[in-house]
Amino acid sequence: MRIGVIALQGDFAEHIAMLSRLDVDAFPVRLPSQLDELDGLVIPGGESTTLNRLMTEYALIEPVTELAYQGLPVWGTCAGMVLLAKTVTNSADGSLGIMNIEVERNAFGRQVDSFESELSIPALGDHPFPGVFIRAPVIRAVAAGVEILCQLPDGAIVAARQGNCLASSFHPELTGDFRFHSYFLSLDGRHAFTKGSH
Ligand code: GLN
């Protein structure tokens, strides 16, 4: 499998390291030509405003959006999740608008309000998943076709899937738990967007 990780800013190296240990060919993507013949794409955490600007500058927004609509599995973590959202509150910048979710940026406050929490994610099995939240966003609303994968005890949605697209508020790449990455690798064209679902 060939998995690209957008490598313009943020913690792409950690995603690449984790995916490599799962025996896939994971590599950094900086140019549109590197999007050819991928089996999946990760948009990492970082700063969504900067990532959005850089992806625009490197002409990645349109091809990534098109590939997602064609069924390429795309996963956004934290800032990457902000970029996937159709609607973003608490931000002056745009997003790719791929997933039918409304995301609130910096929903837990400032950097000092970062935290770790054990998460219940039924799709990954019974064992709690280590959630690492760094100035994280949350999903405030989802539309039809979006499956909620994880909620905090207060109801805040922190992971969701829409067909081939995946979003998480937290950072599985900063843990020793491979289950979320494995789950992403299990997504394929069978889950593709159908026209009209976005
Ligand atoms: N607060 C950042 C943003 O909204 C996301 C932080 C992160 O990716 N760890 O862009």
PDB file of N, CA, C and O and ligand atoms in Angstrom, residues 9-11 44-51 77-83 88 90-91 103-107 109 111 114 132-137 169-171 173-174, ligand 1:
ATOM      1  N   GLN A   9       3.724  21.013   6.913  1.00  0.00           N
ATOM      2  CA  GLN A   9       3.788  21.580   8.261  1.00  0.00           C
ATOM      3  C   GLN A   9       3.162  20.576   9.204  1.00  0.00           C
ATOM      4  O   GLN A   9       2.371  19.732   8.787  1.00  0.00           O
ATOM      5  N   GLY A  10       3.556  20.619  10.483  1.00  0.00           N
ATOM      6  CA  GLY A  10       2.906  19.766  11.477  1.00  0.00           C
ATOM      7  C   GLY A  10       3.631  18.448  11.689  1.00  0.00           C
ATOM      8  O   GLY A  10       4.784  18.268  11.287  1.00  0.00           O
ATOM      9  N   ASP A  11       2.915  17.487  12.308  1.00  0.00           N
ATOM     10  CA  ASP A  11       3.607  16.268  12.754  1.00  0.00           C
ATOM     11  C   ASP A  11       3.488  15.112  11.750  1.00  0.00           C
ATOM     12  O   ASP A  11       3.113  13.994  12.096  1.00  0.00           O
ATOM     13  N   PRO A  44      -2.021  15.804   8.473  1.00  0.00           N
ATOM     14  CA  PRO A  44      -1.638  15.692   9.882  1.00  0.00           C
ATOM     15  C   PRO A  44      -2.113  16.866  10.731  1.00  0.00           C
ATOM     16  O   PRO A  44      -2.719  17.816  10.228  1.00  0.00           O
ATOM     17  N   GLY A  45      -1.762  16.791  12.012  1.00  0.00           N
ATOM     18  CA  GLY A  45      -1.986  17.911  12.908  1.00  0.00           C
ATOM     19  C   GLY A  45      -0.923  18.966  12.682  1.00  0.00           C
ATOM     20  O   GLY A  45       0.118  18.702  12.078  1.00  0.00           O
ATOM     21  N   GLY A  46      -1.196  20.135  13.172  1.00  0.00           N
ATOM     22  CA  GLY A  46      -0.279  21.262  12.992  1.00  0.00           C
ATOM     23  C   GLY A  46      -1.073  22.514  13.282  1.00  0.00           C
ATOM     24  O   GLY A  46      -1.760  22.597  14.293  1.00  0.00           O
ATOM     25  N   GLU A  47      -1.040  23.440  12.371  1.00  0.00           N
ATOM     26  CA  GLU A  47      -1.829  24.662  12.509  1.00  0.00           C
ATOM     27  C   GLU A  47      -2.676  24.768  11.244  1.00  0.00           C
ATOM     28  O   GLU A  47      -2.137  24.926  10.145  1.00  0.00           O
ATOM     29  N   SER A  48      -3.998  24.664  11.418  1.00  0.00           N
ATOM     30  CA  SER A  48      -4.855  24.557  10.228  1.00  0.00           C
ATOM     31  C   SER A  48      -4.744  25.780   9.319  1.00  0.00           C
ATOM     32  O   SER A  48      -4.819  25.658   8.093  1.00  0.00           O
ATOM     33  N   THR A  49      -4.564  26.972   9.924  1.00  0.00           N
ATOM     34  CA  THR A  49      -4.475  28.178   9.087  1.00  0.00           C
ATOM     35  C   THR A  49      -3.228  28.104   8.196  1.00  0.00           C
ATOM     36  O   THR A  49      -3.280  28.384   7.002  1.00  0.00           O
ATOM     37  N   THR A  50      -2.108  27.694   8.793  1.00  0.00           N
ATOM     38  CA  THR A  50      -0.853  27.587   8.040  1.00  0.00           C
ATOM     39  C   THR A  50      -0.958  26.479   6.994  1.00  0.00           C
ATOM     40  O   THR A  50      -0.554  26.650   5.837  1.00  0.00           O
ATOM     41  N   LEU A  51      -1.503  25.346   7.417  1.00  0.00           N
ATOM     42  CA  LEU A  51      -1.641  24.211   6.491  1.00  0.00           C
ATOM     43  C   LEU A  51      -2.516  24.585   5.298  1.00  0.00           C
ATOM     44  O   LEU A  51      -2.202  24.256   4.151  1.00  0.00           O
ATOM     45  N   THR A  77      -6.120  14.467  11.014  1.00  0.00           N
ATOM     46  CA  THR A  77      -6.013  14.495  12.484  1.00  0.00           C
ATOM     47  C   THR A  77      -5.864  15.938  12.938  1.00  0.00           C
ATOM     48  O   THR A  77      -5.020  16.675  12.419  1.00  0.00           O
ATOM     49  N   CYS A  78      -6.668  16.318  13.898  1.00  0.00           N
ATOM     50  CA  CYS A  78      -6.582  17.631  14.547  1.00  0.00           C
ATOM     51  C   CYS A  78      -6.657  18.760  13.514  1.00  0.00           C
ATOM     52  O   CYS A  78      -7.717  18.968  12.939  1.00  0.00           O
ATOM     53  N   ALA A  79      -5.580  19.467  13.233  1.00  0.00           N
ATOM     54  CA  ALA A  79      -5.652  20.517  12.203  1.00  0.00           C
ATOM     55  C   ALA A  79      -6.144  19.921  10.878  1.00  0.00           C
ATOM     56  O   ALA A  79      -6.886  20.571  10.129  1.00  0.00           O
ATOM     57  N   GLY A  80      -5.753  18.685  10.603  1.00  0.00           N
ATOM     58  CA  GLY A  80      -6.203  18.016   9.379  1.00  0.00           C
ATOM     59  C   GLY A  80      -7.711  17.833   9.368  1.00  0.00           C
ATOM     60  O   GLY A  80      -8.367  17.934   8.333  1.00  0.00           O
ATOM     61  N   MET A  81      -8.272  17.567  10.542  1.00  0.00           N
ATOM     62  CA  MET A  81      -9.724  17.437  10.660  1.00  0.00           C
ATOM     63  C   MET A  81     -10.404  18.775  10.372  1.00  0.00           C
ATOM     64  O   MET A  81     -11.443  18.833   9.697  1.00  0.00           O
ATOM     65  N   VAL A  82      -9.810  19.859  10.872  1.00  0.00           N
ATOM     66  CA  VAL A  82     -10.358  21.198  10.606  1.00  0.00           C
ATOM     67  C   VAL A  82     -10.413  21.416   9.090  1.00  0.00           C
ATOM     68  O   VAL A  82     -11.415  21.902   8.549  1.00  0.00           O
ATOM     69  N   LEU A  83      -9.359  20.998   8.414  1.00  0.00           N
ATOM     70  CA  LEU A  83      -9.307  21.215   6.960  1.00  0.00           C
ATOM     71  C   LEU A  83     -10.338  20.385   6.201  1.00  0.00           C
ATOM     72  O   LEU A  83     -10.808  20.778   5.144  1.00  0.00           O
ATOM     73  N   VAL A  88     -16.408  25.442   9.540  1.00  0.00           N
ATOM     74  CA  VAL A  88     -15.481  25.622  10.665  1.00  0.00           C
ATOM     75  C   VAL A  88     -15.868  26.883  11.417  1.00  0.00           C
ATOM     76  O   VAL A  88     -15.997  27.952  10.821  1.00  0.00           O
ATOM     77  N   ASN A  90     -14.920  29.525  14.665  1.00  0.00           N
ATOM     78  CA  ASN A  90     -13.731  29.967  15.395  1.00  0.00           C
ATOM     79  C   ASN A  90     -12.520  30.048  14.467  1.00  0.00           C
ATOM     80  O   ASN A  90     -11.393  29.844  14.909  1.00  0.00           O
ATOM     81  N   SER A  91     -12.758  30.305  13.200  1.00  0.00           N
ATOM     82  CA  SER A  91     -11.643  30.416  12.263  1.00  0.00           C
ATOM     83  C   SER A  91     -11.996  31.397  11.158  1.00  0.00           C
ATOM     84  O   SER A  91     -13.125  31.416  10.677  1.00  0.00           O
ATOM     85  N   VAL A 103     -17.052  21.842  12.550  1.00  0.00           N
ATOM     86  CA  VAL A 103     -15.949  21.722  13.500  1.00  0.00           C
ATOM     87  C   VAL A 103     -15.693  23.059  14.180  1.00  0.00           C
ATOM     88  O   VAL A 103     -15.688  24.108  13.533  1.00  0.00           O
ATOM     89  N   GLU A 104     -15.496  22.989  15.494  1.00  0.00           N
ATOM     90  CA  GLU A 104     -15.088  24.191  16.228  1.00  0.00           C
ATOM     91  C   GLU A 104     -13.601  24.088  16.514  1.00  0.00           C
ATOM     92  O   GLU A 104     -13.141  23.156  17.163  1.00  0.00           O
ATOM     93  N   ARG A 105     -12.853  25.034  16.001  1.00  0.00           N
ATOM     94  CA  ARG A 105     -11.393  25.068  16.224  1.00  0.00           C
ATOM     95  C   ARG A 105     -11.090  25.432  17.659  1.00  0.00           C
ATOM     96  O   ARG A 105     -11.814  26.191  18.279  1.00  0.00           O
ATOM     97  N   ASN A 106      -9.989  24.902  18.187  1.00  0.00           N
ATOM     98  CA  ASN A 106      -9.503  25.251  19.527  1.00  0.00           C
ATOM     99  C   ASN A 106     -10.625  25.158  20.565  1.00  0.00           C
ATOM    100  O   ASN A 106     -10.778  26.039  21.414  1.00  0.00           O
ATOM    101  N   ALA A 107     -11.390  24.080  20.490  1.00  0.00           N
ATOM    102  CA  ALA A 107     -12.616  23.986  21.283  1.00  0.00           C
ATOM    103  C   ALA A 107     -12.367  23.838  22.779  1.00  0.00           C
ATOM    104  O   ALA A 107     -13.269  24.078  23.587  1.00  0.00           O
ATOM    105  N   GLY A 109      -9.854  25.430  24.355  1.00  0.00           N
ATOM    106  CA  GLY A 109      -9.114  26.579  24.854  1.00  0.00           C
ATOM    107  C   GLY A 109      -7.716  26.631  24.283  1.00  0.00           C
ATOM    108  O   GLY A 109      -7.478  26.226  23.149  1.00  0.00           O
ATOM    109  N   GLN A 111      -3.256  26.361  24.364  1.00  0.00           N
ATOM    110  CA  GLN A 111      -2.279  25.277  24.382  1.00  0.00           C
ATOM    111  C   GLN A 111      -2.200  24.605  25.762  1.00  0.00           C
ATOM    112  O   GLN A 111      -2.100  23.391  25.872  1.00  0.00           O
ATOM    113  N   SER A 114      -4.343  21.533  26.748  1.00  0.00           N
ATOM    114  CA  SER A 114      -4.162  20.241  26.105  1.00  0.00           C
ATOM    115  C   SER A 114      -4.217  19.152  27.173  1.00  0.00           C
ATOM    116  O   SER A 114      -3.881  19.400  28.324  1.00  0.00           O
ATOM    117  N   VAL A 132      -4.795  11.778  22.737  1.00  0.00           N
ATOM    118  CA  VAL A 132      -3.891  12.904  23.005  1.00  0.00           C
ATOM    119  C   VAL A 132      -4.479  14.129  22.307  1.00  0.00           C
ATOM    120  O   VAL A 132      -4.575  14.163  21.077  1.00  0.00           O
ATOM    121  N   PHE A 133      -4.894  15.097  23.105  1.00  0.00           N
ATOM    122  CA  PHE A 133      -5.559  16.291  22.563  1.00  0.00           C
ATOM    123  C   PHE A 133      -4.648  17.499  22.731  1.00  0.00           C
ATOM    124  O   PHE A 133      -4.301  17.869  23.861  1.00  0.00           O
ATOM    125  N   ILE A 134      -4.252  18.099  21.629  1.00  0.00           N
ATOM    126  CA  ILE A 134      -3.357  19.257  21.675  1.00  0.00           C
ATOM    127  C   ILE A 134      -4.051  20.435  21.001  1.00  0.00           C
ATOM    128  O   ILE A 134      -4.202  20.479  19.781  1.00  0.00           O
ATOM    129  N   ARG A 135      -4.509  21.345  21.811  1.00  0.00           N
ATOM    130  CA  ARG A 135      -5.268  22.502  21.300  1.00  0.00           C
ATOM    131  C   ARG A 135      -6.251  22.024  20.213  1.00  0.00           C
ATOM    132  O   ARG A 135      -6.264  22.512  19.078  1.00  0.00           O
ATOM    133  N   ALA A 136      -7.046  21.076  20.640  1.00  0.00           N
ATOM    134  CA  ALA A 136      -7.817  20.285  19.675  1.00  0.00           C
ATOM    135  C   ALA A 136      -9.150  20.932  19.279  1.00  0.00           C
ATOM    136  O   ALA A 136      -9.747  21.676  20.052  1.00  0.00           O
ATOM    137  N   PRO A 137      -9.601  20.592  18.091  1.00  0.00           N
ATOM    138  CA  PRO A 137     -10.954  20.958  17.662  1.00  0.00           C
ATOM    139  C   PRO A 137     -11.943  19.866  18.082  1.00  0.00           C
ATOM    140  O   PRO A 137     -11.528  18.760  18.427  1.00  0.00           O
ATOM    141  N   SER A 169     -10.033  14.365  16.335  1.00  0.00           N
ATOM    142  CA  SER A 169      -9.550  15.555  17.049  1.00  0.00           C
ATOM    143  C   SER A 169      -8.198  15.319  17.651  1.00  0.00           C
ATOM    144  O   SER A 169      -7.455  16.254  17.932  1.00  0.00           O
ATOM    145  N   PHE A 170      -7.906  14.045  17.937  1.00  0.00           N
ATOM    146  CA  PHE A 170      -6.728  13.684  18.730  1.00  0.00           C
ATOM    147  C   PHE A 170      -5.644  13.094  17.825  1.00  0.00           C
ATOM    148  O   PHE A 170      -5.809  13.002  16.610  1.00  0.00           O
ATOM    149  N   HIS A 171      -4.531  12.689  18.449  1.00  0.00           N
ATOM    150  CA  HIS A 171      -3.312  12.329  17.702  1.00  0.00           C
ATOM    151  C   HIS A 171      -2.872  10.884  17.946  1.00  0.00           C
ATOM    152  O   HIS A 171      -1.934  10.654  18.717  1.00  0.00           O
ATOM    153  N   GLU A 173      -0.990   9.188  16.226  1.00  0.00           N
ATOM    154  CA  GLU A 173       0.416   9.059  15.791  1.00  0.00           C
ATOM    155  C   GLU A 173       1.394   9.403  16.911  1.00  0.00           C
ATOM    156  O   GLU A 173       2.591   9.168  16.786  1.00  0.00           O
ATOM    157  N   LEU A 174       0.895   9.989  17.992  1.00  0.00           N
ATOM    158  CA  LEU A 174       1.773  10.320  19.123  1.00  0.00           C
ATOM    159  C   LEU A 174       1.673   9.282  20.231  1.00  0.00           C
ATOM    160  O   LEU A 174       2.145   9.508  21.351  1.00  0.00           O
TER     161      LEU A 174
HETATM  162  N1  GLN B   1      -5.249  24.334  17.069  1.00  0.00           N
HETATM  163  C1  GLN B   1      -4.773  23.853  15.802  1.00  0.00           C
HETATM  164  C2  GLN B   1      -5.595  24.415  14.655  1.00  0.00           C
HETATM  165  O1  GLN B   1      -6.742  24.628  14.792  1.00  0.00           O
HETATM  166  C3  GLN B   1      -4.768  22.343  15.723  1.00  0.00           C
HETATM  167  C4  GLN B   1      -3.782  21.766  16.702  1.00  0.00           C
HETATM  168  C5  GLN B   1      -3.222  20.452  16.297  1.00  0.00           C
HETATM  169  O2  GLN B   1      -3.285  20.036  15.142  1.00  0.00           O
HETATM  170  N2  GLN B   1      -2.615  19.775  17.231  1.00  0.00           N
HETATM  171  O3  GLN B   1      -5.088  24.573  13.598  1.00  0.00           O
END
